[in-house]
């Protein structure tokens, strides 16, 4: 398979993506495609200067940038995307190498019923060792190998006397002319012309074939007995008589005339056999473009074949893959936005090549094989950084993309009320709102209304909708955040607390907390589950929280990144030292 010169680069945010994570991926993909010279409906550049976000190391051809997500789109993000006319990014559950990343071989496709002669010649011409046998719709019916064809020839050498094939296949195999047409299929015994006339009268049946040279008497007797096929060899010496041909047509006998001698014809019969008769159709292993290379490699280890079909989304062979193709599979290339910690990244990030990181969080645990572009700003939103990069690179954003970015900044800064919000966030949001021709306050009302929407939501979904995992020493913890304006019902909070307990046990966390952030009250109620009862007091004892607390109010705490998570990490380090 020839891979495109423009290789894909996935731009992806963290697991359980929030609005900023999704929008950053969408917007940065538009900007990068514009800078790479691709047509982008929402970003354009007219400068010839070198961009400040250069092509990644080792690129020969411009990459095609694809926005992606590693989790579901929440209600707020869906509302914002729909408002400005954007589709949800491609779902990418993992970043492990897949069959679609591998440069496998093109398939040799052969229709069912094709003679072995044709298949064999095609294999020699294309140097293919395995053929995919497909029906008229292109659906796979089986596989045939050079070994299968060799065995068919060996069977013929062992004086095989019974054959079954279409007459047209026989015409092709013998380079013959069909001078009298009978039934289209042959299924019977084969006799040669060294038999006597009396014996022929007794032995030949309407299902048989006679291969004979210049013996007009035997040719006529065979036709009179109703033989199914008469093959006349050495036809250049003694053509079939007109009387015999007329009789053959009246009796439904197929008559073939060939210049080859009788012995040669006998040795060529196997080439008329349909490939269906020698192909393997049972328990044929196939793979899809989405299959993981690691799983394909393991499946191949358990099977004897050298090549296996790769199927497209319609169930048709699109390639052939073997162990040699999987020796060093290409690694997916990614740009990470709105995070830089391995525990928060899409599954399989260790197998990918990270080209860039654009983020506004603490520096985490992502490691790279080579220097990369790493943009980290202490601003309230990654979308703020994306907007600034667009201006620095003289990229003009469409009104729709400007509105989308402004929405994400509002979301991540809680309309500039979060302690993580900076003057830069407001400045970029105002510029973007102007470019989108929208009122910033009205847009904030739309975003925050959607952000606090939890109607009919499942408690587990609320917990995981904006959930981040952190690792501190030997401890792995998870922190979710849900935003409201006016609080949550007691019944829902009870269900949410149950959900934190279940998640802690199922995932092996040391602690799971859910911040129920109330924008109107400027604070967060914390639902807390921890294996060590002292952790809550260690982290928030200064706010009056006691050991063993499962629910407590933290006034003025609305930022997970700046106000909540750092206290937990400090407490975990203390706990580890104690």
Coordinates of C-alpha atoms in Angstrom, one line a residue:
X1 CA 0.0 0.0 0.0
X2 CA 1.4 3.4 -1.0
X3 CA 1.0 5.8 2.0
X4 CA 0.2 9.4 1.2
X5 CA 3.1 11.8 1.1
X6 CA 1.2 14.0 3.5
X7 CA 1.3 12.0 6.7
X8 CA -1.2 12.6 9.4
X9 CA -0.5 14.4 12.6
X10 CA -3.1 14.0 15.3
X11 CA -3.8 17.0 17.6
X12 CA -5.4 15.7 20.7
X13 CA -6.2 16.8 24.2
X14 CA -6.5 15.0 27.5
X15 CA -8.7 12.1 28.5
X16 CA -12.2 13.1 29.5
X17 CA -11.9 16.3 27.5
X18 CA -13.4 19.6 28.5
X19 CA -14.3 22.4 26.2
X20 CA -10.8 23.9 26.2
X21 CA -9.3 20.6 25.3
X22 CA -11.6 19.9 22.3
X23 CA -11.5 23.5 21.0
X24 CA -7.7 23.7 21.3
X25 CA -7.4 20.6 19.1
X26 CA -9.9 21.9 16.5
X27 CA -8.4 25.4 16.3
X28 CA -4.8 24.4 16.3
X29 CA -5.4 21.9 13.5
X30 CA -6.9 24.6 11.4
X31 CA -4.0 26.9 12.1
X32 CA -1.3 24.3 11.4
X33 CA -3.0 23.2 8.2
X34 CA -3.0 26.8 7.0
X35 CA 0.7 27.2 7.9
X36 CA 1.5 24.0 6.0
X37 CA -0.2 25.3 2.9
X38 CA -3.3 23.2 3.0
X39 CA -6.7 24.7 2.3
X40 CA -8.3 25.4 5.6
X41 CA -11.9 26.7 5.8
X42 CA -11.3 28.5 9.0
X43 CA -7.8 29.8 8.9
X44 CA -5.6 31.5 6.3
X45 CA -2.2 33.0 6.0
X46 CA -0.7 35.3 3.4
X47 CA 2.8 35.7 4.7
X48 CA 6.0 34.2 3.3
X49 CA 7.9 34.5 6.6
X50 CA 8.9 31.4 8.6
X51 CA 6.2 30.5 11.1
X52 CA 6.9 30.5 14.8
X53 CA 5.5 27.0 15.1
X54 CA 7.8 25.3 12.5
X55 CA 7.4 22.0 10.8
X56 CA 8.3 19.1 13.1
X57 CA 11.7 17.4 13.0
X58 CA 12.3 15.2 9.9
X59 CA 9.3 16.3 7.9
X60 CA 9.9 16.2 4.1
X61 CA 6.3 16.7 3.0
X62 CA 3.8 19.0 4.7
X63 CA 1.8 17.1 7.2
X64 CA -2.0 17.0 7.4
X65 CA -3.2 17.9 10.9
X66 CA -6.2 16.1 12.2
X67 CA -8.0 17.2 15.4
X68 CA -8.9 14.2 17.6
X69 CA -10.3 13.4 21.1
X70 CA -9.8 10.5 23.5
X71 CA -13.1 10.7 25.2
X72 CA -16.8 11.8 24.8
X73 CA -17.9 15.3 24.1
X74 CA -19.8 16.8 27.1
X75 CA -22.9 18.9 26.8
X76 CA -21.1 22.2 27.1
X77 CA -18.6 21.4 24.3
X78 CA -21.3 20.0 22.1
X79 CA -23.3 23.2 22.5
X80 CA -20.3 25.4 21.6
X81 CA -19.4 23.3 18.6
X82 CA -22.9 23.4 17.3
X83 CA -23.3 27.1 17.9
X84 CA -20.3 27.9 15.6
X85 CA -20.9 25.1 13.0
X86 CA -18.1 22.6 13.9
X87 CA -18.2 18.9 13.9
X88 CA -16.9 16.9 16.9
X89 CA -13.2 15.8 16.3
X90 CA -12.4 12.2 15.4
X91 CA -12.6 9.8 18.3
X92 CA -9.2 8.2 19.0
X93 CA -9.4 5.7 21.8
X94 CA -5.7 4.9 21.6
X95 CA -2.6 6.0 19.8
X96 CA -1.0 2.5 19.4
X97 CA 0.3 1.6 16.0
X98 CA -2.5 0.2 13.8
X99 CA -2.6 -1.8 10.6
X100 CA -3.5 1.5 8.8
X101 CA -0.1 2.9 9.9
X102 CA 1.8 0.0 8.2
X103 CA 3.0 0.0 4.6
X104 CA 1.6 -3.4 3.6
X105 CA 1.4 -5.0 0.1
X106 CA -1.4 -4.4 -2.4
X107 CA -3.7 -7.5 -2.7
X108 CA -3.8 -9.8 -5.7
X109 CA -7.5 -10.1 -6.4
X110 CA -8.9 -13.1 -8.3
X111 CA -12.5 -13.7 -9.1
X112 CA -14.1 -17.0 -8.1
X113 CA -14.1 -19.5 -10.9
X114 CA -10.9 -18.2 -12.4
X115 CA -8.7 -21.0 -13.9
X116 CA -5.5 -21.9 -12.1
X117 CA -3.6 -21.1 -15.4
X118 CA -4.7 -17.5 -15.0
X119 CA -4.0 -17.3 -11.3
X120 CA -0.6 -18.9 -11.7
X121 CA 0.5 -16.5 -14.5
X122 CA -0.7 -13.5 -12.5
X123 CA 1.2 -14.6 -9.5
X124 CA 4.4 -14.9 -11.6
X125 CA 3.8 -11.5 -13.1
X126 CA 3.1 -9.7 -9.9
X127 CA 5.5 -11.9 -7.7
X128 CA 2.6 -12.5 -5.3
X129 CA 2.7 -15.6 -3.2
X130 CA -1.0 -15.4 -2.1
X131 CA -4.1 -14.5 -4.0
X132 CA -7.4 -13.2 -2.5
X133 CA -10.3 -15.0 -4.1
X134 CA -13.3 -12.7 -4.2
X135 CA -16.9 -12.9 -5.5
X136 CA -18.6 -10.5 -7.9
X137 CA -19.1 -8.0 -5.1
X138 CA -15.4 -8.0 -4.1
X139 CA -16.1 -9.9 -0.9
X140 CA -13.4 -12.4 0.2
X141 CA -14.2 -16.1 -0.3
X142 CA -10.8 -17.6 0.4
X143 CA -7.0 -17.6 -0.2
X144 CA -4.9 -19.5 -2.7
X145 CA -1.1 -19.8 -2.5
X146 CA 1.6 -20.9 -4.9
X147 CA 1.8 -24.0 -2.7
X148 CA -1.9 -24.7 -3.4
X149 CA -1.3 -24.4 -7.2
X150 CA 1.8 -26.6 -7.0
X151 CA -0.2 -29.3 -5.2
X152 CA -2.8 -29.1 -8.0
X153 CA -0.1 -29.8 -10.6
X154 CA 1.3 -32.7 -8.6
X155 CA -2.2 -34.2 -8.4
X156 CA -2.4 -34.0 -12.2
X157 CA 1.0 -35.7 -12.5
X158 CA -0.4 -38.5 -10.4
X159 CA -2.7 -39.4 -13.3
X160 CA -5.8 -37.7 -11.9
X161 CA -8.7 -39.0 -14.0
X162 CA -11.6 -36.9 -12.8
X163 CA -12.0 -33.1 -13.3
X164 CA -14.5 -30.4 -12.8
X165 CA -14.3 -27.0 -14.4
X166 CA -16.1 -24.6 -16.8
X167 CA -15.5 -25.3 -20.5
X168 CA -14.2 -21.8 -21.0
X169 CA -11.4 -22.6 -18.5
X170 CA -10.5 -25.6 -20.6
X171 CA -10.4 -23.5 -23.8
X172 CA -8.0 -21.1 -22.1
X173 CA -5.8 -23.8 -20.6
X174 CA -5.4 -25.7 -23.9
X175 CA -5.2 -22.6 -26.1
X176 CA -8.0 -24.2 -28.0
X177 CA -10.9 -23.2 -30.2
X178 CA -14.4 -24.1 -29.2
X179 CA -15.8 -25.4 -32.5
X180 CA -19.0 -26.9 -31.1
X181 CA -20.7 -25.6 -28.0
X182 CA -22.3 -27.9 -25.5
X183 CA -22.9 -27.6 -21.7
X184 CA -20.9 -24.8 -20.1
X185 CA -19.6 -27.0 -17.2
X186 CA -17.7 -30.3 -17.2
X187 CA -17.6 -32.7 -14.3
X188 CA -16.5 -36.2 -15.2
X189 CA -13.8 -38.7 -16.1
X190 CA -11.1 -38.1 -18.8
X191 CA -10.1 -40.7 -21.4
X192 CA -7.3 -40.5 -24.0
X193 CA -7.3 -41.7 -27.6
X194 CA -5.4 -45.0 -27.1
X195 CA -8.6 -46.9 -26.3
X196 CA -10.3 -49.3 -28.6
X197 CA -13.7 -48.6 -30.3
X198 CA -15.5 -51.5 -28.5
X199 CA -14.1 -50.5 -25.2
X200 CA -15.1 -46.8 -25.9
X201 CA -18.7 -47.9 -26.6
X202 CA -18.9 -49.7 -23.3
X203 CA -17.0 -47.2 -21.1
X204 CA -17.8 -43.7 -22.3
X205 CA -20.8 -41.9 -20.7
X206 CA -22.4 -38.6 -21.3
X207 CA -20.4 -37.1 -18.4
X208 CA -17.0 -37.9 -19.8
X209 CA -14.3 -36.3 -21.9
X210 CA -12.2 -37.9 -24.7
X211 CA -8.9 -36.4 -25.7
X212 CA -8.0 -37.9 -29.1
X213 CA -5.9 -37.0 -32.1
X214 CA -6.5 -37.9 -35.8
X215 CA -8.9 -40.9 -35.2
X216 CA -12.1 -39.8 -36.9
X217 CA -13.8 -43.2 -36.1
X218 CA -13.2 -42.8 -32.4
X219 CA -14.2 -39.2 -32.5
X220 CA -17.6 -40.1 -34.0
X221 CA -18.2 -43.1 -31.7
X222 CA -17.6 -40.8 -28.7
X223 CA -20.1 -38.2 -30.0
X224 CA -22.6 -40.9 -30.8
X225 CA -22.3 -42.1 -27.2
X226 CA -23.1 -38.6 -26.0
X227 CA -19.6 -37.7 -24.6
X228 CA -19.7 -34.4 -22.8
X229 CA -16.4 -33.0 -24.2
X230 CA -14.3 -34.0 -27.2
X231 CA -10.8 -32.5 -27.4
X232 CA -9.2 -33.0 -30.8
X233 CA -5.4 -32.6 -30.6
X234 CA -2.9 -32.1 -33.4
X235 CA -5.8 -30.3 -35.1
X236 CA -3.4 -28.8 -37.7
X237 CA -2.9 -32.3 -39.1
X238 CA -6.5 -33.6 -39.2
X239 CA -9.3 -31.1 -38.5
X240 CA -12.6 -32.4 -37.1
X241 CA -14.9 -33.5 -39.9
X242 CA -18.0 -31.4 -40.7
X243 CA -20.3 -34.4 -40.1
X244 CA -18.8 -35.0 -36.7
X245 CA -19.3 -31.3 -35.8
X246 CA -22.9 -31.3 -36.9
X247 CA -23.6 -34.5 -34.9
X248 CA -21.8 -32.9 -31.8
X249 CA -24.0 -29.8 -32.0
X250 CA -27.1 -32.0 -32.2
X251 CA -26.0 -34.1 -29.2
X252 CA -24.8 -31.2 -27.0
X253 CA -21.2 -32.2 -27.1
X254 CA -18.5 -29.5 -26.7
X255 CA -15.8 -29.9 -29.2
X256 CA -12.4 -28.3 -28.7
X257 CA -9.7 -28.1 -31.4
X258 CA -6.1 -27.5 -30.3
X259 CA -2.7 -27.7 -31.9
X260 CA -1.2 -29.3 -28.8
X261 CA -0.6 -33.1 -28.7
X262 CA -2.6 -35.5 -26.6
X263 CA 0.1 -35.9 -23.9
X264 CA 0.5 -32.1 -23.5
X265 CA -3.2 -31.6 -23.2
X266 CA -3.5 -34.2 -20.5
X267 CA -0.8 -32.4 -18.6
X268 CA -2.5 -29.1 -18.9
X269 CA -6.0 -30.1 -17.6
X270 CA -5.1 -29.0 -14.1
X271 CA -4.7 -25.5 -15.3
X272 CA -8.5 -25.4 -16.1
X273 CA -9.5 -26.2 -12.6
X274 CA -11.2 -23.2 -10.9
X275 CA -9.2 -21.7 -8.1
X276 CA -12.2 -22.2 -5.8
X277 CA -11.3 -25.9 -5.7
X278 CA -7.8 -25.4 -4.3
X279 CA -8.3 -22.2 -2.1
X280 CA -8.5 -22.2 1.7
X281 CA -11.9 -20.9 2.8
X282 CA -12.2 -22.2 6.3
X283 CA -10.8 -20.3 9.3
X284 CA -9.1 -17.7 7.2
X285 CA -7.7 -15.0 9.4
X286 CA -8.3 -11.4 8.3
X287 CA -7.4 -8.1 9.8
X288 CA -8.9 -4.6 9.6
X289 CA -7.2 -1.2 9.2
X290 CA -8.2 -0.4 12.8
X291 CA -6.6 -3.5 14.3
X292 CA -3.7 -2.9 16.7
X293 CA -0.3 -4.1 15.4
X294 CA 0.4 -5.8 18.7
X295 CA -2.8 -7.9 18.5
X296 CA -2.2 -8.7 14.8
X297 CA 1.4 -9.8 15.6
X298 CA 0.1 -12.2 18.3
X299 CA -2.6 -13.6 16.0
X300 CA 0.0 -14.3 13.3
X301 CA 2.2 -16.1 15.8
X302 CA -0.6 -18.7 16.2
X303 CA -1.2 -19.3 12.5
X304 CA 0.9 -20.9 9.7
X305 CA 0.3 -18.5 6.8
X306 CA 2.8 -15.9 5.6
X307 CA 0.3 -13.3 4.4
X308 CA -3.1 -12.3 5.6
X309 CA -5.8 -10.1 4.0
X310 CA -6.4 -6.6 5.3
X311 CA -10.1 -5.7 5.0
X312 CA -11.6 -2.3 4.4
X313 CA -14.8 -1.0 6.0
X314 CA -16.9 -2.8 3.4
X315 CA -15.3 -6.2 4.1
X316 CA -13.3 -6.2 0.9
X317 CA -9.5 -7.0 0.7
X318 CA -7.5 -3.8 0.5
X319 CA -4.0 -5.2 1.2
X320 CA -1.9 -8.2 2.3
X321 CA 0.1 -8.1 5.5
X322 CA 2.7 -10.5 7.0
X323 CA 5.2 -10.7 9.8
X324 CA 7.8 -8.8 7.9
X325 CA 5.5 -5.7 7.6
X326 CA 5.2 -5.6 11.4
X327 CA 8.9 -5.7 12.3
X328 CA 9.2 -2.0 12.8
X329 CA 5.7 -0.3 12.5
X330 CA 5.5 3.4 12.1
X331 CA 4.6 5.3 15.2
X332 CA 1.7 7.8 15.1
X333 CA 2.7 11.4 15.4
X334 CA 0.8 13.6 17.8
X335 CA 0.6 17.2 19.1
X336 CA -0.6 17.4 22.7
X337 CA -2.8 20.3 23.7
X338 CA -4.2 21.3 27.1
X339 CA -2.1 18.7 29.0
X340 CA 1.5 17.3 29.2
X341 CA 1.1 14.4 31.7
X342 CA 1.3 10.8 30.6
X343 CA -1.5 9.7 32.9
X344 CA -3.8 12.2 31.3
X345 CA -2.9 11.4 27.7
X346 CA -4.6 9.1 25.2
X347 CA -3.8 5.4 25.8
X348 CA -0.6 4.3 24.1
X349 CA 1.2 7.7 24.2
X350 CA 4.4 5.9 24.9
X351 CA 4.3 4.4 21.4
X352 CA 3.7 7.7 19.7
X353 CA 6.1 10.5 18.5
X354 CA 5.2 13.7 20.3
X355 CA 6.0 16.6 18.0
X356 CA 4.7 19.5 20.1
X357 CA 3.0 20.4 23.4
X358 CA 0.8 23.4 23.8
X359 CA -0.4 23.7 27.4
X360 CA -1.1 25.9 30.4
X361 CA -0.7 23.4 33.2
X362 CA 2.2 22.3 35.4
X363 CA 5.1 20.5 33.6
X364 CA 4.3 16.8 33.9
X365 CA 5.7 13.5 32.8
X366 CA 5.7 13.4 29.0
X367 CA 9.1 12.4 27.6
X368 CA 10.3 12.8 24.0
X369 CA 13.1 11.3 21.9
X370 CA 14.2 14.6 20.5
X371 CA 13.7 18.3 21.1
X372 CA 10.2 19.6 20.4
X373 CA 8.2 22.8 20.4
X374 CA 6.9 23.1 23.9
X375 CA 4.7 26.1 24.5
X376 CA 3.6 26.5 28.2
X377 CA 2.0 29.7 29.4
X378 CA 0.7 30.4 32.9
X379 CA -2.6 31.6 31.4
X380 CA -6.2 30.5 32.2
X381 CA -6.8 28.5 29.0
X382 CA -4.9 26.7 26.3
X383 CA -7.3 28.4 23.8
X384 CA -5.7 31.7 24.8
X385 CA -2.3 30.3 23.8
X386 CA -3.7 29.0 20.5
X387 CA -5.2 32.4 19.7
X388 CA -1.9 34.2 20.5
X389 CA 0.0 31.7 18.3
X390 CA -2.3 32.4 15.4
X391 CA -1.6 36.2 15.7
X392 CA 2.1 35.6 16.0
X393 CA 2.1 33.5 12.8
X394 CA -0.1 36.1 11.0
X395 CA -2.9 33.5 10.6
X396 CA -6.4 35.0 10.0
X397 CA -9.2 33.1 11.7
X398 CA -12.7 32.8 10.4
X399 CA -15.5 34.4 12.5
X400 CA -16.7 30.9 13.5
X401 CA -13.3 29.8 14.7
X402 CA -12.8 33.0 16.6
X403 CA -16.1 32.5 18.3
X404 CA -15.2 28.9 19.1
X405 CA -11.9 29.9 20.8
X406 CA -13.6 32.7 22.7
X407 CA -16.1 30.3 24.1
X408 CA -13.3 27.9 25.3
X409 CA -11.5 30.8 27.1
X410 CA -14.7 31.7 28.8
X411 CA -15.3 28.1 29.8
X412 CA -11.9 27.5 31.3
X413 CA -11.7 30.8 33.1
X414 CA -15.3 30.7 34.3
X415 CA -15.9 33.9 32.5
X416 CA -12.7 35.4 33.9
X417 CA -13.7 34.7 37.5
X418 CA -11.3 31.8 38.1
X419 CA -8.1 32.6 39.9
X420 CA -6.3 31.1 37.0
X421 CA -7.7 33.8 34.7
X422 CA -5.2 36.4 33.5
X423 CA -5.4 39.7 31.7
X424 CA -4.1 37.9 28.6
X425 CA -7.2 35.6 28.7
X426 CA -9.6 38.6 28.7
X427 CA -7.6 40.4 26.0
X428 CA -7.6 37.4 23.6
X429 CA -11.2 36.7 24.3
X430 CA -12.2 40.3 23.5
X431 CA -10.2 40.2 20.3
X432 CA -11.8 36.9 19.3
X433 CA -15.3 38.1 20.1
X434 CA -14.8 41.1 18.0
X435 CA -13.6 39.0 15.1
X436 CA -16.6 36.7 15.5
X437 CA -18.9 39.7 15.8
X438 CA -20.5 38.4 19.0
X439 CA -21.1 40.1 22.4
X440 CA -18.7 38.6 24.9
X441 CA -21.2 38.8 27.8
X442 CA -23.9 37.1 25.8
X443 CA -21.4 34.4 24.8
X444 CA -20.4 34.0 28.4
X445 CA -24.1 33.5 29.4
X446 CA -24.5 30.8 26.7
X447 CA -21.3 29.0 27.7
X448 CA -21.9 29.0 31.4
X449 CA -25.5 27.9 31.0
X450 CA -24.4 25.0 28.9
X451 CA -21.5 24.3 31.4
X452 CA -23.9 23.9 34.4
X453 CA -26.4 21.8 32.5
X454 CA -26.6 18.3 34.1
X455 CA -30.2 17.4 33.4
X456 CA -30.7 13.6 33.2
X457 CA -27.0 13.1 33.5
X458 CA -25.7 9.8 34.9
X459 CA -23.6 10.3 38.1
X460 CA -20.7 8.3 36.7
X461 CA -20.8 10.4 33.5
X462 CA -20.8 13.6 35.6
X463 CA -17.7 12.4 37.5
X464 CA -15.8 11.4 34.4
X465 CA -16.9 14.2 32.1
X466 CA -14.0 16.5 33.3
X467 CA -11.7 14.1 35.1
X468 CA -8.0 14.2 35.4
X469 CA -5.5 11.7 36.8
X470 CA -2.4 12.7 38.7
X471 CA 0.6 10.7 40.0
X472 CA 2.6 11.8 43.0
X473 CA 5.3 9.3 44.0
X474 CA 3.5 5.9 44.6
X475 CA 0.1 7.5 44.7
X476 CA -2.3 7.7 41.8
X477 CA -5.3 10.0 42.4
X478 CA -8.2 11.3 40.3
X479 CA -10.0 14.6 40.4
X480 CA -13.2 15.5 38.6
X481 CA -15.0 18.8 38.3
X482 CA -18.6 19.7 37.6
X483 CA -19.9 23.2 37.4
X484 CA -23.3 24.5 38.5
X485 CA -25.0 27.7 39.4
X486 CA -27.2 27.1 42.4
X487 CA -25.9 23.8 43.7
X488 CA -26.8 20.1 43.4
X489 CA -29.6 18.2 45.0
X490 CA -28.9 16.0 48.1
X491 CA -29.9 12.9 46.2
X492 CA -27.6 13.6 43.3
X493 CA -24.7 14.3 45.6
X494 CA -25.3 11.0 47.4
X495 CA -25.2 9.2 44.0
X496 CA -22.0 11.1 43.0
X497 CA -20.3 10.2 46.2
X498 CA -21.1 6.5 45.5
X499 CA -19.7 7.0 42.1
X500 CA -16.4 8.3 43.5
X501 CA -16.1 5.2 45.8
X502 CA -16.8 2.8 42.9
X503 CA -14.2 4.5 40.7
X504 CA -11.6 4.5 43.4
X505 CA -12.0 0.7 43.9
X506 CA -12.3 -0.2 40.3
X507 CA -9.3 1.9 39.1
X508 CA -7.1 1.4 42.1
X509 CA -6.8 5.1 43.0
X510 CA -5.5 6.3 46.4
X511 CA -8.1 9.0 46.3
X512 CA -11.0 10.3 44.1
X513 CA -12.5 13.7 44.6
X514 CA -15.2 15.5 42.7
X515 CA -15.3 19.3 42.8
X516 CA -18.9 20.6 42.6
X517 CA -18.1 24.1 41.7
X518 CA -20.8 26.7 42.2
X519 CA -20.2 29.7 40.0
X520 CA -22.8 31.8 41.8
X521 CA -21.5 31.0 45.3
X522 CA -17.9 31.3 44.3
X523 CA -16.7 28.0 45.8
X524 CA -16.8 24.3 45.5
X525 CA -18.3 21.5 47.5
X526 CA -15.9 18.6 47.6
X527 CA -17.1 14.9 47.5
X528 CA -14.1 13.0 48.8
X529 CA -13.1 9.3 48.9
X530 CA -9.7 8.3 50.1
X531 CA -8.0 5.1 51.3
X532 CA -6.1 7.1 54.0
X533 CA -8.6 8.9 56.2
X534 CA -6.0 11.5 57.2
X535 CA -5.5 12.8 53.6
X536 CA -8.5 15.2 53.7
X537 CA -7.2 16.9 56.9
X538 CA -3.6 17.0 55.6
X539 CA -4.7 18.7 52.5
X540 CA -7.4 21.1 53.7
X541 CA -7.1 21.1 57.5
X542 CA -6.3 24.8 57.2
X543 CA -9.9 25.3 55.9
X544 CA -11.4 23.3 58.9
X545 CA -11.6 20.0 57.1
X546 CA -11.3 17.0 59.5
X547 CA -9.9 13.5 58.9
X548 CA -12.4 11.1 57.4
X549 CA -14.6 13.9 55.8
X550 CA -16.5 12.8 52.7
X551 CA -18.1 16.1 51.9
X552 CA -16.9 19.7 52.6
X553 CA -17.2 23.2 51.3
X554 CA -14.2 25.2 50.2
X555 CA -15.1 28.9 49.8
X556 CA -13.3 30.7 47.0
X557 CA -11.9 27.4 45.5
X558 CA -13.0 27.1 41.9
X559 CA -9.8 26.1 40.1
X560 CA -8.6 22.5 40.2
X561 CA -5.3 23.4 38.6
X562 CA -4.3 26.3 40.9
X563 CA -6.2 25.9 44.1
X564 CA -7.3 22.3 44.6
X565 CA -4.8 19.8 43.1
X566 CA -1.7 21.5 44.5
X567 CA -2.9 21.1 48.0
X568 CA -3.6 17.4 47.4
X569 CA -0.2 16.9 45.9
X570 CA 1.5 18.6 48.9
X571 CA -0.5 16.3 51.3
X572 CA 0.5 13.2 49.3
X573 CA 4.1 14.1 49.5
X574 CA 3.8 14.6 53.2
X575 CA 2.0 11.3 53.6
X576 CA 4.7 9.5 51.6
X577 CA 7.5 10.9 53.8
X578 CA 5.7 10.0 57.0

